[in-house]
XYZ file of C-alpha atoms in Angstrom:
745
model
C 6.164 14.916 -25.533
C 8.046 17.868 -24.044
C 6.673 20.197 -26.730
C 3.086 19.044 -26.208
C 3.368 19.431 -22.432
C 5.020 22.826 -22.900
C 1.966 23.984 -24.842
C -0.352 22.418 -22.284
C 1.418 24.242 -19.450
C 1.167 27.611 -21.192
C -2.476 26.998 -22.054
C -3.304 26.110 -18.436
C -1.425 29.211 -17.238
C -3.407 31.500 -19.566
C -6.792 29.791 -19.206
C -6.419 29.313 -15.467
C -10.010 30.274 -14.679
C -11.301 27.559 -16.993
C -8.853 24.925 -15.669
C -9.617 25.736 -12.023
C -13.352 25.608 -12.732
C -13.037 22.127 -14.272
C -11.176 20.706 -11.267
C -13.490 22.337 -8.738
C -16.463 20.931 -10.663
C -14.923 17.448 -10.667
C -14.250 17.666 -6.934
C -17.830 18.809 -6.308
C -19.243 16.063 -8.509
C -17.172 13.386 -6.751
C -18.163 14.768 -3.351
C -21.864 14.739 -4.204
C -21.522 11.191 -5.530
C -19.830 10.062 -2.329
C -22.435 11.753 -0.127
C -25.390 10.293 -2.015
C -23.952 6.801 -2.582
C -25.345 3.916 -0.523
C -23.082 2.667 2.253
C -20.545 0.041 1.260
C -21.844 -3.456 1.706
C -19.987 -6.678 2.153
C -16.468 -6.950 0.778
C -16.147 -10.380 -0.750
C -12.808 -11.957 -0.050
C -12.540 -14.598 -2.714
C -9.374 -16.349 -3.815
C -10.084 -17.993 -7.168
C -8.195 -21.190 -7.828
C -7.651 -22.194 -4.181
C -9.051 -25.260 -2.458
C -10.449 -23.181 0.402
C -12.470 -21.061 -2.049
C -13.661 -24.153 -3.914
C -14.921 -25.648 -0.633
C -16.613 -22.378 0.269
C -18.439 -22.301 -3.072
C -19.473 -25.940 -2.582
C -20.930 -25.106 0.826
C -23.082 -22.358 -0.679
C -24.330 -24.792 -3.329
C -25.010 -27.829 -1.125
C -26.072 -26.035 2.082
C -28.394 -23.284 0.757
C -29.597 -20.788 3.324
C -26.781 -21.600 5.722
C -25.395 -18.040 5.401
C -21.875 -19.313 4.962
C -20.619 -15.740 4.557
C -22.656 -14.374 7.465
C -21.059 -12.673 10.447
C -20.223 -14.711 13.521
C -19.682 -13.895 17.154
C -18.378 -15.936 20.054
C -19.579 -14.664 23.391
C -17.056 -16.048 25.879
C -17.939 -16.296 29.564
C -15.573 -16.850 32.486
C -16.760 -17.604 36.005
C -15.494 -15.609 38.985
C -12.562 -17.081 40.896
C -13.569 -20.220 42.817
C -16.791 -20.683 40.838
C -17.858 -22.808 37.854
C -19.892 -21.946 34.824
C -22.222 -24.781 35.799
C -23.171 -23.103 39.084
C -26.903 -22.248 39.057
C -26.525 -18.431 39.142
C -23.851 -18.402 36.420
C -25.804 -20.837 34.271
C -28.943 -18.712 34.602
C -27.036 -15.577 33.518
C -25.650 -17.346 30.450
C -29.033 -18.798 29.460
C -30.651 -15.361 29.758
C -27.900 -13.925 27.519
C -28.490 -16.674 24.940
C -32.240 -16.013 24.999
C -31.713 -12.266 24.508
C -29.329 -12.864 21.612
C -31.760 -15.218 19.861
C -34.371 -12.436 19.637
C -32.337 -10.425 17.140
C -33.879 -9.897 13.699
C -30.589 -10.608 11.878
C -29.617 -13.601 14.027
C -29.588 -16.941 12.210
C -28.835 -19.147 15.219
C -27.403 -19.142 18.741
C -25.759 -22.230 20.239
C -26.335 -22.771 23.969
C -23.033 -23.669 25.686
C -24.695 -26.254 27.922
C -26.311 -28.211 25.100
C -23.494 -27.782 22.604
C -20.568 -29.088 24.673
C -19.062 -25.591 24.860
C -17.902 -25.620 28.475
C -14.216 -26.128 29.263
C -13.082 -29.268 31.110
C -12.353 -27.351 34.309
C -15.787 -25.702 34.069
C -14.507 -22.122 34.323
C -15.018 -20.958 30.717
C -17.919 -21.360 28.285
C -18.925 -19.752 25.010
C -22.039 -19.196 22.944
C -21.721 -19.166 19.139
C -23.905 -16.630 17.298
C -24.451 -16.732 13.526
C -26.002 -13.898 11.557
C -27.780 -13.751 8.207
C -25.583 -10.944 6.865
C -21.882 -10.098 6.885
C -20.187 -8.083 9.613
C -20.068 -4.909 7.501
C -23.820 -5.189 6.774
C -24.980 -5.681 10.364
C -27.284 -2.972 11.635
C -26.002 -0.851 14.495
C -28.988 -2.019 16.541
C -27.851 -5.644 16.137
C -24.329 -4.793 17.331
C -25.759 -2.808 20.239
C -27.963 -5.759 21.218
C -24.896 -8.033 21.216
C -22.950 -5.682 23.475
C -25.956 -5.083 25.747
C -26.472 -8.809 26.223
C -22.797 -9.211 27.143
C -23.012 -6.295 29.577
C -25.975 -7.882 31.371
C -23.890 -11.004 31.953
C -21.048 -8.831 33.254
C -23.471 -7.180 35.652
C -24.261 -10.670 36.934
C -20.601 -11.088 37.937
C -19.183 -12.935 34.882
C -16.233 -11.932 32.740
C -17.588 -11.613 29.196
C -15.700 -10.928 25.954
C -16.846 -11.058 22.316
C -14.814 -12.533 19.465
C -15.555 -13.003 15.773
C -16.243 -10.449 13.068
C -19.658 -9.193 14.211
C -18.118 -6.205 15.984
C -15.489 -5.378 13.388
C -15.036 -1.650 13.035
C -14.067 0.510 10.082
C -10.350 1.247 10.517
C -9.266 4.783 11.313
C -5.909 6.377 10.724
C -5.618 8.506 13.824
C -4.147 11.988 14.315
C -0.689 10.998 13.066
C -1.973 11.346 9.498
C -2.551 15.056 10.153
C 0.928 15.281 11.667
C 2.366 13.769 8.463
C 0.671 16.446 6.351
C 1.888 19.140 8.767
C 5.471 17.887 8.404
C 5.061 17.989 4.630
C 3.904 21.611 4.884
C 6.929 22.568 6.984
C 9.308 20.907 4.513
C 7.673 22.756 1.612
C 7.983 26.086 3.393
C 11.671 25.449 4.105
C 12.251 24.340 0.508
C 10.531 27.296 -1.142
C 10.815 29.945 1.568
C 7.288 31.069 0.744
C 3.892 30.119 2.123
C 2.266 30.609 -1.275
C 4.732 28.375 -3.146
C 4.560 25.792 -0.357
C 0.779 25.806 -0.381
C 0.430 24.972 -4.079
C 1.609 21.307 -3.849
C -0.484 20.748 -0.725
C -3.606 22.255 -2.275
C -3.336 20.323 -5.534
C -2.547 17.063 -3.720
C -5.571 17.462 -1.445
C -7.824 18.193 -4.433
C -6.527 15.102 -6.253
C -6.954 12.885 -3.205
C -10.383 14.374 -2.577
C -11.512 13.449 -6.092
C -9.935 9.989 -5.910
C -11.208 9.003 -2.465
C -14.669 10.482 -3.082
C -14.923 8.509 -6.320
C -13.923 5.324 -4.483
C -16.541 6.023 -1.813
C -19.190 6.636 -4.468
C -18.383 3.323 -6.169
C -17.711 1.331 -2.979
C -21.110 -0.326 -2.817
C -21.339 -1.170 -6.521
C -17.782 -2.520 -6.775
C -17.543 -4.001 -3.246
C -14.588 -1.834 -2.250
C -13.456 -2.146 1.349
C -12.422 0.698 3.650
C -8.780 -0.300 3.268
C -8.997 0.577 -0.438
C -9.742 4.257 0.189
C -7.097 4.525 2.922
C -4.458 3.078 0.603
C -5.496 5.420 -2.221
C -5.306 8.365 0.188
C -1.855 7.304 1.394
C -0.284 6.957 -2.043
C -2.268 9.778 -3.645
C -1.156 12.308 -1.020
C 2.485 11.284 -1.285
C 2.810 11.352 -5.066
C 0.451 14.325 -5.449
C 2.643 16.538 -3.264
C 5.830 15.269 -4.889
C 4.693 15.746 -8.492
C 3.513 19.282 -7.836
C 6.722 19.987 -5.912
C 8.878 19.051 -8.894
C 6.946 21.261 -11.306
C 6.866 24.267 -8.959
C 10.584 23.850 -8.318
C 11.371 23.748 -12.043
C 9.133 26.782 -12.585
C 11.184 28.745 -10.045
C 14.386 27.594 -11.750
C 13.094 28.826 -15.111
C 12.191 32.179 -13.556
C 15.740 32.413 -12.223
C 16.942 32.078 -15.827
C 15.091 35.294 -16.625
C 12.055 33.890 -18.452
C 8.588 35.370 -18.339
C 6.117 33.595 -16.065
C 3.963 32.044 -18.766
C 7.039 30.808 -20.595
C 8.498 29.472 -17.340
C 5.265 27.580 -16.617
C 5.311 26.030 -20.078
C 8.940 24.953 -19.793
C 8.418 23.605 -16.258
C 5.559 21.390 -17.457
C 7.487 20.447 -20.600
C 10.568 19.258 -18.683
C 9.615 18.325 -15.104
C 6.139 17.432 -16.362
C 7.615 14.859 -18.743
C 9.388 13.260 -15.789
C 6.108 13.354 -13.835
C 4.310 11.495 -16.633
C 6.845 8.680 -16.773
C 7.241 8.491 -13.008
C 3.457 8.260 -12.697
C 3.359 5.563 -15.368
C 5.787 3.379 -13.417
C 3.627 3.697 -10.291
C 0.456 2.908 -12.249
C 2.092 -0.121 -13.899
C 3.209 -1.419 -10.509
C -0.237 -0.966 -8.918
C -2.327 -2.302 -11.791
C 0.109 -5.207 -12.100
C -1.208 -6.500 -8.756
C -3.985 -8.043 -10.823
C -1.469 -10.769 -11.724
C -1.950 -12.236 -8.246
C -5.632 -12.924 -9.080
C -6.958 -11.930 -5.678
C -9.915 -9.612 -6.413
C -9.506 -7.553 -3.232
C -5.838 -6.859 -3.993
C -6.649 -6.055 -7.621
C -9.297 -3.526 -6.577
C -6.905 -1.897 -4.120
C -4.225 -1.596 -6.798
C -6.533 -0.223 -9.503
C -8.130 2.303 -7.121
C -4.733 3.556 -5.947
C -3.502 3.687 -9.566
C -6.507 5.821 -10.488
C -5.648 8.275 -7.714
C -2.041 8.438 -8.976
C -3.278 9.137 -12.513
C -5.411 11.997 -11.175
C -2.345 13.368 -9.346
C -0.368 13.364 -12.611
C -3.081 15.203 -14.582
C -3.547 17.754 -11.794
C 0.212 18.401 -11.677
C 0.234 19.038 -15.448
C -2.788 21.327 -15.543
C -3.839 22.764 -12.208
C -0.332 23.524 -10.929
C 0.463 25.901 -13.844
C -3.022 27.396 -13.479
C -2.408 28.141 -9.787
C 1.021 29.517 -10.639
C -0.821 31.974 -12.866
C -2.999 33.019 -9.942
C 0.008 33.314 -7.618
C 1.844 35.684 -9.963
C 4.859 37.342 -8.384
C 4.190 35.744 -5.000
C 6.099 32.690 -6.280
C 9.674 33.917 -6.565
C 12.572 32.641 -8.699
C 14.871 29.978 -7.273
C 17.341 31.503 -4.843
C 15.197 34.557 -4.201
C 13.688 33.793 -0.815
C 10.710 35.641 0.481
C 10.476 37.604 3.714
C 9.585 34.412 5.590
C 13.121 33.007 5.537
C 15.207 36.066 4.731
C 16.453 37.600 1.534
C 17.976 34.375 0.266
C 20.924 33.220 -1.755
C 20.796 35.954 -4.417
C 21.295 38.628 -1.771
C 24.255 36.687 -0.417
C 25.680 36.397 -3.936
C 25.424 40.146 -4.470
C 27.130 40.738 -1.144
C 29.938 38.413 -2.169
C 30.378 40.328 -5.415
C 30.680 43.613 -3.534
C 33.360 42.213 -1.224
C 35.591 40.869 -3.939
C 33.627 39.015 -6.569
C 34.112 35.567 -5.002
C 32.018 32.747 -6.423
C 29.010 31.818 -4.294
C 29.367 28.722 -2.157
C 28.191 25.510 -3.813
C 25.043 24.022 -2.354
C 25.037 20.815 -0.331
C 23.871 18.688 -3.259
C 26.768 19.868 -5.378
C 29.322 19.256 -2.622
C 27.948 15.774 -1.966
C 27.990 14.846 -5.659
C 31.600 16.001 -5.989
C 32.526 13.861 -2.988
C 30.825 10.783 -4.487
C 32.445 11.356 -7.887
C 35.858 11.485 -6.220
C 35.300 8.292 -4.173
C 32.667 6.289 -6.061
C 33.864 2.808 -5.102
C 33.946 3.524 -1.359
C 30.475 5.090 -1.430
C 29.099 2.202 -3.491
C 30.479 -0.463 -1.151
C 29.295 1.367 1.962
C 25.782 1.755 0.558
C 25.469 -1.855 -0.587
C 26.866 -3.252 2.701
C 24.551 -1.016 4.750
C 21.433 -2.080 2.853
C 22.577 -5.700 2.986
C 22.842 -5.513 6.763
C 19.362 -3.996 7.012
C 18.022 -6.813 4.828
C 19.352 -9.603 7.073
C 16.132 -9.958 9.152
C 14.221 -10.636 5.910
C 15.799 -14.113 5.911
C 13.570 -14.905 8.924
C 10.398 -13.670 7.230
C 7.251 -15.519 8.330
C 4.046 -14.831 6.436
C 0.462 -15.059 7.584
C -2.806 -13.148 7.778
C -3.967 -11.382 10.949
C -6.629 -12.899 13.188
C -8.017 -11.898 16.575
C -4.751 -13.067 18.154
C -2.944 -10.173 16.484
C -5.358 -7.584 17.853
C -4.254 -5.277 20.700
C -4.885 -6.686 24.173
C -7.196 -3.735 24.833
C -9.826 -5.102 22.419
C -12.607 -7.470 23.414
C -11.813 -9.646 20.366
C -8.292 -10.267 21.625
C -9.434 -10.968 25.177
C -12.019 -13.439 23.864
C -9.272 -15.115 21.830
C -7.115 -15.471 24.940
C -9.978 -16.847 27.043
C -10.783 -19.498 24.426
C -7.113 -20.483 24.240
C -7.039 -20.777 28.019
C -10.165 -22.906 28.241
C -10.031 -25.021 25.092
C -6.474 -24.801 23.728
C -4.809 -22.468 21.200
C -6.090 -24.372 18.163
C -9.694 -23.723 19.131
C -9.413 -20.192 17.704
C -8.648 -21.566 14.260
C -10.844 -24.622 13.614
C -10.640 -26.241 10.198
C -13.754 -27.086 8.243
C -13.461 -30.221 6.136
C -16.066 -30.531 3.358
C -16.596 -34.039 1.983
C -18.273 -34.210 -1.423
C -19.499 -37.805 -1.795
C -21.992 -37.139 -4.566
C -20.280 -39.648 -6.845
C -19.920 -42.307 -4.147
C -22.168 -45.353 -3.666
C -21.948 -45.155 0.146
C -21.697 -41.485 1.192
C -22.197 -42.151 4.917
C -19.341 -44.655 4.987
C -17.111 -42.141 3.195
C -17.927 -39.507 5.807
C -16.973 -41.917 8.580
C -13.762 -42.965 6.855
C -12.663 -39.352 6.418
C -13.424 -38.587 10.054
C -11.457 -41.623 11.270
C -8.542 -40.769 8.987
C -8.340 -37.237 10.381
C -8.472 -38.474 13.998
C -5.279 -40.412 13.374
C -3.285 -37.379 12.234
C -0.829 -35.496 14.417
C -1.743 -32.154 16.019
C -5.484 -32.956 16.126
C -7.323 -32.298 19.403
C -10.936 -32.918 18.398
C -12.999 -33.994 15.387
C -16.747 -33.418 15.358
C -19.125 -36.035 13.864
C -19.919 -35.456 10.168
C -22.874 -33.140 9.545
C -24.523 -34.114 6.209
C -26.738 -31.841 4.141
C -30.381 -32.599 3.329
C -29.399 -34.485 0.192
C -27.003 -36.672 2.156
C -24.263 -36.321 -0.454
C -22.095 -33.694 1.282
C -20.963 -33.359 4.892
C -18.922 -30.967 6.995
C -16.457 -32.036 9.678
C -14.921 -29.559 12.119
C -11.330 -30.246 13.135
C -9.706 -28.490 16.107
C -5.894 -28.350 15.843
C -3.601 -28.511 18.836
C -1.622 -25.431 17.736
C -2.593 -21.805 17.188
C -3.963 -20.793 13.766
C -0.798 -19.019 12.549
C 1.609 -21.822 13.516
C 3.623 -24.005 11.152
C 2.090 -27.097 12.803
C -1.435 -26.024 11.821
C -0.291 -25.403 8.247
C 1.246 -28.898 8.177
C -2.047 -30.340 9.459
C -3.981 -28.688 6.613
C -1.620 -30.258 4.078
C -1.838 -33.629 5.855
C -5.666 -33.609 5.679
C -5.521 -32.746 2.000
C -3.009 -35.527 1.347
C -5.242 -38.008 3.186
C -8.242 -36.785 1.198
C -6.395 -37.396 -2.057
C -5.967 -41.062 -1.084
C -9.653 -41.399 -0.176
C -10.670 -39.795 -3.472
C -8.559 -42.314 -5.370
C -10.349 -45.175 -3.581
C -13.947 -43.898 -3.432
C -14.256 -40.941 -5.825
C -15.288 -38.651 -2.961
C -13.530 -35.273 -2.806
C -12.262 -33.899 0.500
C -11.689 -30.143 0.774
C -10.359 -28.069 3.675
C -11.632 -24.519 4.235
C -12.300 -22.075 7.044
C -10.488 -18.870 7.944
C -7.262 -20.660 8.849
C -7.124 -22.722 5.652
C -8.062 -19.625 3.638
C -5.134 -17.723 5.161
C -2.760 -20.569 4.317
C -3.984 -20.678 0.717
C -3.695 -16.897 0.341
C -0.112 -16.959 1.615
C 0.794 -19.725 -0.814
C -0.893 -17.952 -3.714
C 0.932 -14.724 -2.971
C 4.265 -16.527 -2.707
C 3.690 -18.256 -6.039
C 2.738 -14.972 -7.724
C 5.690 -12.929 -6.436
C 8.219 -13.943 -9.099
C 5.860 -13.577 -12.113
C 4.711 -10.229 -10.755
C 8.270 -9.062 -10.256
C 9.212 -10.072 -13.788
C 6.138 -8.379 -15.296
C 6.338 -5.095 -13.413
C 10.111 -4.689 -13.452
C 10.220 -5.810 -17.093
C 7.614 -3.286 -18.263
C 9.149 -0.473 -16.236
C 12.626 -1.448 -17.487
C 11.423 -1.005 -21.074
C 9.799 2.292 -20.151
C 13.010 3.573 -18.570
C 15.012 2.571 -21.642
C 12.748 4.894 -23.623
C 13.138 7.665 -21.027
C 16.912 7.491 -20.532
C 17.901 5.976 -23.907
C 20.296 3.709 -22.059
C 20.586 0.045 -21.100
C 22.746 0.288 -17.986
C 20.878 3.136 -16.260
C 17.531 1.251 -16.136
C 19.373 -1.933 -15.108
C 21.082 -0.076 -12.296
C 17.716 1.405 -11.270
C 16.128 -2.052 -11.039
C 19.007 -3.540 -9.027
C 18.984 -0.575 -6.664
C 15.268 -1.059 -6.137
C 15.810 -4.701 -5.161
C 18.333 -3.597 -2.551
C 15.984 -1.026 -1.042
C 12.937 -3.299 -0.984
C 14.878 -6.128 0.682
C 16.216 -3.704 3.292
C 12.688 -2.397 3.891
C 11.349 -5.955 4.320
C 14.136 -6.584 6.807
C 13.034 -3.541 8.798
C 9.400 -4.715 8.725
C 10.446 -8.124 10.064
C 12.549 -6.523 12.799
C 9.673 -4.328 14.027
C 6.503 -6.355 13.440
C 7.866 -9.893 13.798
C 10.805 -9.538 16.183
C 9.399 -6.600 18.134
C 12.295 -4.153 17.795
C 11.037 -0.601 18.528
C 7.524 -2.054 18.616
C 6.511 0.255 21.468
C 7.605 3.318 19.525
C 5.611 2.159 16.491
C 2.514 1.296 18.505
C 2.787 -2.427 17.707
C 1.141 -4.172 20.648
C 1.422 -7.692 19.243
C 4.211 -9.157 17.148
C 3.647 -12.061 14.792
C 3.923 -13.115 11.179
C 4.180 -10.415 8.536
C 1.027 -10.118 6.452
C 1.136 -12.402 3.435
C 0.441 -9.627 0.941
C 3.141 -7.327 2.352
C 6.095 -8.545 0.197
C 4.245 -8.428 -3.112
C 2.544 -5.157 -2.219
C 5.828 -3.547 -1.210
C 7.467 -4.772 -4.408
C 4.765 -3.067 -6.459
C 4.416 0.221 -4.629
C 8.075 0.699 -3.688
C 9.182 -0.011 -7.245
C 6.873 2.662 -8.574
C 7.970 5.198 -5.970
C 11.648 4.316 -6.399
C 11.402 5.018 -10.093
C 9.973 8.463 -9.241
C 13.272 9.550 -7.719
C 15.244 7.768 -10.417
C 13.390 9.644 -13.139
C 13.465 13.045 -11.443
C 17.137 12.913 -10.461
C 18.677 11.116 -13.419
C 16.753 13.040 -16.086
C 18.509 16.167 -14.777
C 21.832 14.368 -15.211
C 20.951 13.171 -18.704
C 19.745 16.651 -19.598
C 23.175 18.035 -18.663
C 24.937 15.209 -20.525
C 22.845 15.703 -23.661
C 23.656 19.409 -23.556
C 27.401 18.646 -23.749
C 28.703 18.147 -20.213
C 31.143 15.357 -19.306
C 29.626 12.374 -17.417
C 31.126 13.301 -14.028
C 30.122 16.927 -14.376
C 26.624 15.878 -15.492
C 26.239 13.947 -12.236
C 27.243 17.052 -10.264
C 24.911 19.259 -12.299
C 22.036 16.846 -11.748
C 22.568 17.006 -8.000
C 23.003 20.778 -8.073
C 19.522 21.235 -9.505
C 17.734 18.134 -8.241
C 19.152 16.976 -4.895
C 17.388 19.598 -2.763
C 14.034 18.956 -4.372
C 14.380 15.156 -4.331
C 15.383 15.316 -0.655
C 12.345 17.441 0.155
C 10.113 15.105 -1.855
C 11.467 12.053 -0.016
C 11.003 13.646 3.411
C 7.454 14.612 2.469
C 6.641 11.122 1.231
C 8.132 9.568 4.359
C 6.104 11.916 6.556
C 2.860 11.116 4.738
C 3.429 7.360 4.913
C 4.590 7.484 8.532
C 1.379 9.313 9.385
C -0.557 6.105 8.689
C 1.390 4.168 11.340
C -1.235 5.453 13.765
C -3.988 3.489 11.994
C -6.066 1.035 14.005
C -5.836 -1.417 11.092
C -2.719 -3.593 11.407
C -2.416 -3.878 7.632
C -2.409 -0.088 7.137
C 0.025 0.364 10.036
C 2.460 -2.147 8.522
C 2.128 -0.712 5.013
C 2.676 2.836 6.305
C 5.861 1.852 8.133
C 7.130 -0.348 5.313
C 6.672 2.329 2.649
C 8.167 5.082 4.839
C 11.338 3.103 5.582
C 11.554 1.933 1.955
C 11.459 5.543 0.725
C 14.219 6.396 3.205
C 16.455 3.570 1.983
C 15.734 4.198 -1.675
C 15.951 7.983 -1.737
C 18.865 8.573 0.616
C 20.968 5.445 0.137
C 20.206 4.146 -3.357
C 19.392 7.303 -5.340
C 21.580 9.756 -3.417
C 24.635 7.528 -2.948
C 24.648 4.328 -5.001
C 23.269 5.891 -8.201
C 25.865 8.696 -8.541
C 28.628 6.281 -7.522
C 27.644 3.796 -10.249
C 27.279 6.545 -12.868
C 30.699 7.923 -11.936
C 32.257 4.466 -12.312
C 30.532 3.819 -15.644
C 31.273 7.217 -17.200
C 30.068 7.486 -20.795
C 29.186 3.783 -20.820
C 26.199 4.608 -18.608
C 24.503 6.342 -21.552
C 25.350 3.711 -24.154
C 22.539 2.434 -26.363
C 22.890 0.245 -29.471
C 22.345 2.289 -32.609
C 19.669 -0.034 -33.954
C 17.742 0.273 -30.689
C 18.228 4.041 -30.652
C 16.610 4.241 -34.089
C 13.763 1.918 -33.087
C 12.806 3.689 -29.857
C 10.408 6.645 -29.962
C 11.942 9.975 -28.994
C 9.895 11.179 -26.021
C 12.287 14.069 -25.280
C 12.014 14.005 -21.481
C 14.988 16.384 -21.259
C 13.129 19.064 -23.223
C 15.700 19.253 -26.022
C 12.943 20.309 -28.401
C 12.241 23.380 -26.260
C 15.702 24.905 -26.723
C 14.738 26.600 -29.967
C 11.489 28.006 -28.604
C 11.660 31.666 -27.749
C 9.787 33.527 -25.113
C 7.685 35.165 -27.788
C 6.471 31.814 -29.117
C 2.683 31.739 -29.234
C 0.557 28.644 -29.133
C -2.490 27.815 -31.140
C -5.024 26.813 -28.449
C -7.456 25.349 -30.929
C -4.776 23.086 -32.407
C -3.888 21.870 -28.930
C -7.496 21.065 -28.133
C -7.802 19.093 -31.395
C -4.603 17.169 -30.439
């Protein structure tokens, strides 16, 4: 592989005009596609194999035209202090609001509070339920404006009015902190390279890759039902890995220049060595993201595949456009150690000064000094790192999972204020009603079955109200609404869902009628359970495939095993930090977390996938340098030091950049994006600076030559991918490539 990539790098360097033209054309094509694509429609949130989804599908079949997936709104009214909602003036204002809402072209129905028993017992709070023919993302702006205007008219009449439901849901935005993250990345690159030109290359290529990826997602959003979260996630991961991959190749290019090689040769060798690591690091990320399909939640699968596609683009850009831009930059990208005017004359000038004053050896860099320290005291460093990550992981033992509802929204939003008003007037469980669907098609007495199910539910604990069964036109299916006594995300409500299902199983055994529980609350419970059940198989699949891949890369058993165990430590510590901030509320003000609560159900499995892929990035980039030194004849301890000498500075810069990019998404208005941004940023910190920079060299120092042991039969069976670039040692600077042969390959 190293030889092929070496030729590719030299070809891209020489044919830079052609390479640049291809990428600019692709970016333009993706941009035109995004601009001309129809707006994204509804994002179907289906969970195949769950009872809640089965009930939802049954509703669409037995209650045609009911717009089961249509948007809903609850317009909540509160009377002024000392007044009741039944007072004539207040009642007139509400009835006028209901009449105005009913005139909407996309409105399916509006329930009057006074005829639908939607006034609280103390008479101070009432609500009107609005159902629409289309989903929240498909609602016309005029329909949303009419909803807000009707509420404002009631406010003008003296009432407190808030709007809950998904009719007013907004497309999430990431805020200005995303720009700050990119700015931090730029500063780190300038400090690392000491040159604006060299620093600008990774940023430029990463932005081009993300532009192509996100534009492609936008162009396909309507056809593939991709939500806004999908493009934000692809942008987040694509920016981080795009900058890092280009950073590693530019850094290796500068190192090759420092060895005295010509620029074209240096570009070829940089792509052949660092580019090989980029390919395998990118493969681990892609495997982890595509592996999310194991969970069998279409939305999560689409998010993973879209992000994986953006990562793949970042890899190809790093292998082709980076050497092309290095060709354009020419002598403006200086050899390693030769700083530009921006940050002084650099290390080479200092070395020459040292030679003039007595020929003393130049001072070892920080990475070298740290590696020597770890090699001298490996056991102490290992214990300290493991104990520290273990302490950070302690909060993960209190992990509570759930999916966000209006109760998790900031108190500044009308959805959250409507949620609080409904809890005040009707109880906390009113915000998460359960819909029970009774399928009595095979029963001789459907109406009696409906009544029996209703009576059975009334006798369960934690039930506040049960509405009379509402049969369909055929009389063989009915819906029953159950209002729990506890809030939607509580353990008590989850227990009630299971109790209703258990009771339904008994009724089915006696009558043949099937009882299913659905609704947003039941759907959230089923999603959480499905994600929990899928976590172990997903972990085995992703870690197993990546483990095999790393065996091929490192030609070792213990190094990939150590990499996997280190990843588990970092991901558990990161989950602990997420629990501490988003569930316990530690530093919540600093992170902009207005409401604490359960951690999102998909967070553990998502973090496992993404963090594993990113963790393997640093493992590949750092340890391949060590293996390269070991293969070239150095002793194991010295190979560790050599790996840090050449790789620690770059890996540190890459980690800081990735942390900055991820942390930039903490400013998102979407709670899921905010949590993912924080979780990935802290996970990169733990993995890069504790696991890869401390635990990895400590373990390698303790293992010595055993770290690179591989059974002979396995060594013969594995393909030789030559990540270290051993095959490039015999290539001279005057080696010329056959471009036509490369194209045919």
